[in-house]
Short mmCIF file of C-alpha atoms and ligand atoms in Angstrom, two decimals:
data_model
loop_
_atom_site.label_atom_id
_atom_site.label_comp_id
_atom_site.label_asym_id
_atom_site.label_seq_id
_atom_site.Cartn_x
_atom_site.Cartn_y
_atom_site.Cartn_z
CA UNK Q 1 0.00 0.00 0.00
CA UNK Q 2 1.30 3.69 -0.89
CA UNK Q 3 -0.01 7.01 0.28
CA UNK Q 4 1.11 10.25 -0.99
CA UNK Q 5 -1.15 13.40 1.01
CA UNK Q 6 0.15 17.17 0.36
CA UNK Q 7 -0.75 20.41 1.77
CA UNK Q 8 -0.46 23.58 0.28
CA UNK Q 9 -0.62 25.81 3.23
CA UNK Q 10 -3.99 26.77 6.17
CA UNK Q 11 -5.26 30.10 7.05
CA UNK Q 12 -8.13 32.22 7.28
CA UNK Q 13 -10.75 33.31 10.03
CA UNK Q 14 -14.43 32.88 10.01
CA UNK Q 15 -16.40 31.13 7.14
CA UNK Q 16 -14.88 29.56 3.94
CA UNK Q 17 -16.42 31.78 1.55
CA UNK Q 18 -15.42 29.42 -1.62
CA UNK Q 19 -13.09 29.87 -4.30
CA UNK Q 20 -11.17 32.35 -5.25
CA UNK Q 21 -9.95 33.20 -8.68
CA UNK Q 22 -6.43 31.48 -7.85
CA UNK Q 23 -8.10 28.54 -6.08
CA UNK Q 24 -8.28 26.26 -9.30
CA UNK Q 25 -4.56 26.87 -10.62
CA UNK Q 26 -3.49 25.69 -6.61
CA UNK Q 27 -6.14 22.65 -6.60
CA UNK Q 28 -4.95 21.52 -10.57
CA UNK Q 29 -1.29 21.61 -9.50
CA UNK Q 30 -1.85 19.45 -6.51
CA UNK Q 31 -3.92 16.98 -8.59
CA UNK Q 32 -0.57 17.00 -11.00
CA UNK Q 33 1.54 15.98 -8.25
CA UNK Q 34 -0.75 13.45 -7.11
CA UNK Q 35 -1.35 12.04 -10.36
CA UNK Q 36 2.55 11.84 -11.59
CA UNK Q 37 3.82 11.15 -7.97
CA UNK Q 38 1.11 8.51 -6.94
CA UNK Q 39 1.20 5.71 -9.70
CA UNK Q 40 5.68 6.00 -9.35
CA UNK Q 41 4.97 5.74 -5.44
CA UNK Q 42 2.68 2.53 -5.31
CA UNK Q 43 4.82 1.07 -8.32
CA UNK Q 44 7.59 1.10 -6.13
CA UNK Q 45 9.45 3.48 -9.16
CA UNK Q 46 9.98 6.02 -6.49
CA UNK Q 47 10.67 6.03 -2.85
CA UNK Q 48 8.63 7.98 0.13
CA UNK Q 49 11.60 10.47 -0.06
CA UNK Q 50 11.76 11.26 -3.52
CA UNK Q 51 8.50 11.15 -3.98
CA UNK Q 52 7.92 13.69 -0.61
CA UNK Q 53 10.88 15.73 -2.49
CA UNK Q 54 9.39 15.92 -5.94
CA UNK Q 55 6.30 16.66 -4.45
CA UNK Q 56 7.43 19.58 -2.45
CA UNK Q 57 9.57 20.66 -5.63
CA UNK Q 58 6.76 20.69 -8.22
CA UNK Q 59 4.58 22.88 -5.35
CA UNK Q 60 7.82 25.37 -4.97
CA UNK Q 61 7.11 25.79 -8.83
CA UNK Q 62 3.25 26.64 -8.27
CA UNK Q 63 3.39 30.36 -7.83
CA UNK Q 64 -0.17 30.05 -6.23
CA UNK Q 65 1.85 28.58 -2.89
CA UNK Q 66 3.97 30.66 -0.06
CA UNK Q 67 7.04 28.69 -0.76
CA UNK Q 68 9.75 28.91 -3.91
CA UNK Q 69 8.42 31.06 -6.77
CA UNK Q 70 5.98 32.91 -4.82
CA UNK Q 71 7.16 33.31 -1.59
CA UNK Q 72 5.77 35.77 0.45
CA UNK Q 73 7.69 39.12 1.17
CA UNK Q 74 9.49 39.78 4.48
CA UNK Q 75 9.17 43.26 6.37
CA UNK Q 76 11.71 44.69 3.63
CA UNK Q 77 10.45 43.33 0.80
CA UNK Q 78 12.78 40.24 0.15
CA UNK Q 79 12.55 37.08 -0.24
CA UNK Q 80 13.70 34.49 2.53
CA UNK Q 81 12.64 30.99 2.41
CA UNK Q 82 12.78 27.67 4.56
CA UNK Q 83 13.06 23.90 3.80
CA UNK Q 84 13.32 21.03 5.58
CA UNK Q 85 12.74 16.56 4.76
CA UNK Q 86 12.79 13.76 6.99
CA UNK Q 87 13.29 10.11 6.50
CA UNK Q 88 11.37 7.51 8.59
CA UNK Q 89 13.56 4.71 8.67
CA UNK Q 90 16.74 6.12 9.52
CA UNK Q 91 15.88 9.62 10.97
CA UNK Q 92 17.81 11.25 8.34
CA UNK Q 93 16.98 15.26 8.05
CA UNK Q 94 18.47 17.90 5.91
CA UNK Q 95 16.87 21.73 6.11
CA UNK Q 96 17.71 24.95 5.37
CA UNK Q 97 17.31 27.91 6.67
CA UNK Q 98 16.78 31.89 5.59
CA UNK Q 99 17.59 31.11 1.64
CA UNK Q 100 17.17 33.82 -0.79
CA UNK Q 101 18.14 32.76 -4.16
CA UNK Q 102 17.51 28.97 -4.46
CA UNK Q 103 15.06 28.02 -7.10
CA UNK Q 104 13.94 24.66 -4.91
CA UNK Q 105 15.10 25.17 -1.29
CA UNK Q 106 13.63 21.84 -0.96
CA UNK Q 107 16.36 20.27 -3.03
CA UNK Q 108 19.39 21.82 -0.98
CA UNK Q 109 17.84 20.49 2.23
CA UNK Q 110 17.64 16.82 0.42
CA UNK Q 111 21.60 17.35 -0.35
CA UNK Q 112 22.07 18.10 3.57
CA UNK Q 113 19.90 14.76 3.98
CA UNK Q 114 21.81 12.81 1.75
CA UNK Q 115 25.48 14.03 2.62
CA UNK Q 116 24.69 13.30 6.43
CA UNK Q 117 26.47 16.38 7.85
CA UNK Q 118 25.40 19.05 9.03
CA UNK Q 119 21.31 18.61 9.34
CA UNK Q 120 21.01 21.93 8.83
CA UNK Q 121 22.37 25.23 6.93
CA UNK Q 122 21.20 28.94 7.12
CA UNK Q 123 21.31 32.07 5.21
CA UNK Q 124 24.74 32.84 3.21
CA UNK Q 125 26.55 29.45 4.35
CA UNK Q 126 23.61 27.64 3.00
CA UNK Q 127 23.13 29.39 -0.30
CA UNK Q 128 26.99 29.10 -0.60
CA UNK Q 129 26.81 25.76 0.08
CA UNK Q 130 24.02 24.96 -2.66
CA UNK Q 131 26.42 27.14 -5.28
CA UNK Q 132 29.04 24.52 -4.68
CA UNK Q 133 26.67 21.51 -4.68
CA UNK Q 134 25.39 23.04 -8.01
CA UNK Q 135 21.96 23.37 -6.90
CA UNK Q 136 19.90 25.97 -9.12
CA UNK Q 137 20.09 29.78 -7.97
CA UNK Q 138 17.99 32.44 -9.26
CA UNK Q 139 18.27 36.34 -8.69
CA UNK Q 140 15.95 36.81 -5.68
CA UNK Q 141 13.57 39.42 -7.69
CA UNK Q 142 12.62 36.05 -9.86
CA UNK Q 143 10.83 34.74 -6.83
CA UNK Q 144 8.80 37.73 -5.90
CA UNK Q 145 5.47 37.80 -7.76
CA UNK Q 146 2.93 40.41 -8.60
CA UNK Q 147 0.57 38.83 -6.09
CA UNK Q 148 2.91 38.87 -3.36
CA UNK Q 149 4.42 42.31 -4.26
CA UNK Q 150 0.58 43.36 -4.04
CA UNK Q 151 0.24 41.94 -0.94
CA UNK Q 152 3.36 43.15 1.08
CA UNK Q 153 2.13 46.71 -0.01
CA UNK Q 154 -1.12 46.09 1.49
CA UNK Q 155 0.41 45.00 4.35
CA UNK Q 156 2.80 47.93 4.85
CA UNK Q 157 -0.04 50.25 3.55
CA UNK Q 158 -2.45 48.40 6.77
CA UNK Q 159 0.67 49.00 9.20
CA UNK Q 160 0.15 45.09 10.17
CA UNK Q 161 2.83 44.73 12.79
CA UNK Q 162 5.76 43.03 11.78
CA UNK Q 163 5.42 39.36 11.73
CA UNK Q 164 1.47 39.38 10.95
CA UNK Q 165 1.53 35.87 9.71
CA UNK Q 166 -0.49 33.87 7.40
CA UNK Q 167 -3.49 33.97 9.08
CA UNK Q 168 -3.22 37.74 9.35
CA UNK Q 169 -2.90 37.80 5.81
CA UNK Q 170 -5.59 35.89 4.89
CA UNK Q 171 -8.04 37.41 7.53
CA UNK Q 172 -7.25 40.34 5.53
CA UNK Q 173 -7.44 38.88 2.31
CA UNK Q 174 -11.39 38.98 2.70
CA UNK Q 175 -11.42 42.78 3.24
CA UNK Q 176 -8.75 43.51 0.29
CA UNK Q 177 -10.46 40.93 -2.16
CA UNK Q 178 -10.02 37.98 -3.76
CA UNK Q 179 -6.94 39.08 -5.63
CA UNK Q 180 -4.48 38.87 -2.89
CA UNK Q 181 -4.59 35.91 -1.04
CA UNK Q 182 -2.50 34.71 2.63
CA UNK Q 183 -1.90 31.08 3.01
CA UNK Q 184 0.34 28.69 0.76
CA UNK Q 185 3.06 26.82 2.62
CA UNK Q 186 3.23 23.19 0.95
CA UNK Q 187 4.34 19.81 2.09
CA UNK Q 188 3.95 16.60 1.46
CA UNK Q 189 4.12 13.09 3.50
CA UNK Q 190 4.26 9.37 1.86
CA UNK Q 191 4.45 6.11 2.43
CA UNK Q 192 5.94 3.70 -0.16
CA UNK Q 193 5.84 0.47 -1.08
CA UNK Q 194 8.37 -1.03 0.81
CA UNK Q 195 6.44 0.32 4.04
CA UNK Q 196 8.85 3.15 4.85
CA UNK Q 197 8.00 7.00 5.56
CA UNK Q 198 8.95 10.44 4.81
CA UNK Q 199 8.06 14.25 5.06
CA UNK Q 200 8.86 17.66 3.74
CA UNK Q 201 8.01 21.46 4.31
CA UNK Q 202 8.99 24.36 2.31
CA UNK Q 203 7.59 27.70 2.90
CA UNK Q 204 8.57 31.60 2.40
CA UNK Q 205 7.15 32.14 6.03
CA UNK Q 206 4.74 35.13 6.97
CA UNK Q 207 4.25 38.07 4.89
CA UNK Q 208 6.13 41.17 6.84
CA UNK Q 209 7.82 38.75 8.73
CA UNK Q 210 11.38 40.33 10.47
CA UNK Q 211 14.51 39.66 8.34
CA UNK Q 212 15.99 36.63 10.32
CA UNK Q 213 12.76 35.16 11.89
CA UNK Q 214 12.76 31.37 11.69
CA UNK Q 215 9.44 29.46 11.98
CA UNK Q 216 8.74 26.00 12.32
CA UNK Q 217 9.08 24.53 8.69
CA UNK Q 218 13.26 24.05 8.88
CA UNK Q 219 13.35 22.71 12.07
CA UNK Q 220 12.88 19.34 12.50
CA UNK Q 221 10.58 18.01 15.11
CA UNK Q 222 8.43 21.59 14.95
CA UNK Q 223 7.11 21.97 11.37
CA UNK Q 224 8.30 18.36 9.86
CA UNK Q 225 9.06 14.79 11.58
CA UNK Q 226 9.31 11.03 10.17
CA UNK Q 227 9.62 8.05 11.79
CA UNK Q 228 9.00 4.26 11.06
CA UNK Q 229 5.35 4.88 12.36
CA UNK Q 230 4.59 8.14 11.09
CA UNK Q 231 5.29 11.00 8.29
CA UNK Q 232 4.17 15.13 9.18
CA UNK Q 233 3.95 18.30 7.75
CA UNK Q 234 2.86 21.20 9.23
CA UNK Q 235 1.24 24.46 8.86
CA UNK Q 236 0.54 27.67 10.40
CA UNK Q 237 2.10 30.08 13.02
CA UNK Q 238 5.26 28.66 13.14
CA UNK Q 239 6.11 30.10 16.55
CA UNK Q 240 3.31 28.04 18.32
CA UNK Q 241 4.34 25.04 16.38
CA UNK Q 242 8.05 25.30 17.47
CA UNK Q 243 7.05 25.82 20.79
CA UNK Q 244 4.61 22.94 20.68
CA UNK Q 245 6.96 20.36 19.08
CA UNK Q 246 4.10 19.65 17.21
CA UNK Q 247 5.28 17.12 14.15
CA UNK Q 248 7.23 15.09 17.07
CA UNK Q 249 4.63 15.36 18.68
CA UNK Q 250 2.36 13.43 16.73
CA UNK Q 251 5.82 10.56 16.92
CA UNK Q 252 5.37 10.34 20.40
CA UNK Q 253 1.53 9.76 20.42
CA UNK Q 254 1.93 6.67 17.83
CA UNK Q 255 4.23 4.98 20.00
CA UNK Q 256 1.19 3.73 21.93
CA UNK Q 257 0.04 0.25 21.06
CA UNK Q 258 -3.05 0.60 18.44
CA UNK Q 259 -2.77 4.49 18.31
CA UNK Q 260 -5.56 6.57 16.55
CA UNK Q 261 -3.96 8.48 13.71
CA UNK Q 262 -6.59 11.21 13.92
CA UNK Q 263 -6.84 11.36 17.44
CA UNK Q 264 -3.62 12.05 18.19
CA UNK Q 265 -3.24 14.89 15.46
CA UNK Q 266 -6.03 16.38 17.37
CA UNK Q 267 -4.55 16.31 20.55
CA UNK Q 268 -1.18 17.89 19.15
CA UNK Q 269 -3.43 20.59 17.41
CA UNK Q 270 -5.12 20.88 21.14
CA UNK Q 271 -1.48 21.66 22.08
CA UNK Q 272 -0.49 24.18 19.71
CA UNK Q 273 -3.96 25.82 19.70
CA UNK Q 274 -3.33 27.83 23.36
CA UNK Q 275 0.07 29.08 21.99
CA UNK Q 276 -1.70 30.83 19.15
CA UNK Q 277 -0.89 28.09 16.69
CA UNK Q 278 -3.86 27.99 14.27
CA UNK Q 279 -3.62 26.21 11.40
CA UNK Q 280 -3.16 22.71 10.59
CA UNK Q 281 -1.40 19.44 9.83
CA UNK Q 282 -1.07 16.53 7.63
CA UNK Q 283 0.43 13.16 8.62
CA UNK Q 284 0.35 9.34 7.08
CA UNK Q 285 1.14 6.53 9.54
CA UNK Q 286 2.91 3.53 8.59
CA UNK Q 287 -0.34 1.24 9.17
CA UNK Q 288 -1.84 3.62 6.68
CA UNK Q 289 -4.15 5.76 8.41
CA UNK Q 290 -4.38 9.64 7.43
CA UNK Q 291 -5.04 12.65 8.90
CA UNK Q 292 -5.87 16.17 7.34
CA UNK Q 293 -6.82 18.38 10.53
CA UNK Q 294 -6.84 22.05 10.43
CA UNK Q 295 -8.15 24.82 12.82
CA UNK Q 296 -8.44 27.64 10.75
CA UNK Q 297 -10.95 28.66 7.54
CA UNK Q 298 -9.63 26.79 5.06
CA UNK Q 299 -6.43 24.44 4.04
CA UNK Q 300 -5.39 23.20 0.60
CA UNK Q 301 -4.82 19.58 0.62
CA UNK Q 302 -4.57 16.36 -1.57
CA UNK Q 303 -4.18 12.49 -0.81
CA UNK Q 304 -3.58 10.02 -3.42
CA UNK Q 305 -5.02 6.72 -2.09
CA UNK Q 306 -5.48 3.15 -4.09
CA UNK Q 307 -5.58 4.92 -7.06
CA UNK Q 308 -8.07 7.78 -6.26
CA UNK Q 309 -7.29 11.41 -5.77
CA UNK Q 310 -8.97 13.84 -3.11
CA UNK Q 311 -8.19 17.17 -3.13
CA UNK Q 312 -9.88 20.11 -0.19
CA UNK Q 313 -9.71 23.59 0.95
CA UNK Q 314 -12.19 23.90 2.83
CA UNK Q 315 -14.12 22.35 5.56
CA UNK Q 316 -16.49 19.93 4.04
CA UNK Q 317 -13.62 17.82 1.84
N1 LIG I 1 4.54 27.68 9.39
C1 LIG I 1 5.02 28.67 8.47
C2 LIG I 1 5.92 29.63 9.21
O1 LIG I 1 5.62 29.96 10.34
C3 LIG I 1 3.94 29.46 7.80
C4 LIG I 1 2.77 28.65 7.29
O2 LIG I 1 2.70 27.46 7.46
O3 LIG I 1 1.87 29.28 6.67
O4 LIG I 1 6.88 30.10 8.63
#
């Protein structure tokens, strides 16, 4: 049995009001990924990392999503980005930290992964690091988007206070309109055929965000965790899911005998909730139960399972 689930970031307050005009560009490109990534999974072709990798690579290219090509802007204006991936079996993480001109962060913080040492890189060491490992750069400016420019510019124009993260945004999405929209972090968990896990975040962070703020997506254990029992990604205000230890979190719950997939994921969520950690979480376990929770309006998600493909924002799917 093989399981491939993705998100593609959670936000919002109040009501899903539907659609908006970008909705069906972020909902086709997740049904893409599914569709390539979920045959090549359950053929055994691919592996739960690659295919967690590829995944989270193919959503960096969706300029729809907070994370690659379309990352949201920091309080200056720039671009800064976060990536991290897991491996069940053996615990092996790579991440990186505070990039600026990587076309797929995601891909450096495989390299860390695979080279063992360090786990993790940030800002100029990493990017210098990628250079030499011959990973694809890109002049910052070709990450920033209309959309996002649009919406840093609101956000200055509002005076949000620095940091005002995702959920901010999208909360104010609804009184700006439809054109400039909040959430968009991706990730993406698998199992494979062989029975073995893996995860992987990648995200541009919060829109006015400090220069030098780190959230929960690099760090391992906060924003992404694999085991052997289960695969996480995570989603919203980092700070409460760094604080929470949320993805590990959701490791230590399915160490009990018989554990509840969903049931745990809810108590982690009941954990990060109090620290002001809306938003949500996806998560495969190696008996192959899923889980899709989220705590906020809406969050953009897809499972390929036996063949089928589900994709959701908001609450009803
Ligand atoms: N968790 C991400 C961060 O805090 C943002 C998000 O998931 O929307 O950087």
């Amino acid at each position: 049995m093989a399981l491939l689930a993705l998100h593609g970031g959670a936000g919002g307050d109040g009501p899903w009001r539907g659609m908006t005009p970008m909705d069906p560009q972020r909902v086709a490109s997740m049904e893409a990924v599914l569709q390539v990534l979920g045959p090549r999974l359950e053929a055994g072709d691919i592996d739960a990392l690659t295919a967690v990798r590829l995944a989270v690579e193919a959503l960096e290219d969706e300029p729809g999503f907070n994370a690659g090509v379309g990352s949201v802007l920091d309080a200056n204006g720039q671009v800064s980005m976060d990536a991290s991936i897991m491996r069940g079996q053996d615990g092996a993480a790579g991440s990186v930290v505070g990039v600026t001109n990587l076309r797929h962060p995601i891909q450096a913080a495989h390299g860390l992964l695979q080279q063992g040492w360090p786990a993790m890189m940030a800002g100029p060491g990493a990017e210098a690091w990628a250079a030499k490992h011959d990973y694809e750069t890109v002049l910052p400016d070709a990450l920033i988007t209309d959309l996002r420019r649009a919406q840093w510019q609101k956000w200055r124009d509002a005076r949000l206070h620095p940091g005002a993260t995702d959920e901010d945004d999208a909360a104010l999405d609804h009184d700006l309109g439809e054109e400039v929209d909040g959430p968009g972090t991706v990730g993406a968990v698998a199992l494979d055929a062989h029975g073995h896990l893996a995860a992987a975040t990648s995200t541009g962070g919060m829109t006015g965000k400090p220069p030098g703020r780190v959230g929960d997506t690099p760090v391992i254990g906060a924003g992404t965790w694999a085991d052997q029992r289960v695969a996480v990604s995570c989603t919203g205000v980092g700070e409460a899911y760094l604080r929470a230890c949320a993805a590990h979190e959701v490791g230590v719950g399915m160490r009990q005998d018989e554990a509840d997939l969903t049931e745990v994921c809810d108590h982690v969520l009941d954990l990060v909730e109090p620290l002001g950690g809306r938003g949500g979480l996806i998560a495969i376990s190696a008996d192959g139960q899923v889980a899709l929770p989220f705590r906020v309006t809406l969050m953009y998600r897809g499972l390929w399972r036996h063949g089928a493909i589900t994709t959701g924002i908001g609450p009803d799917r």
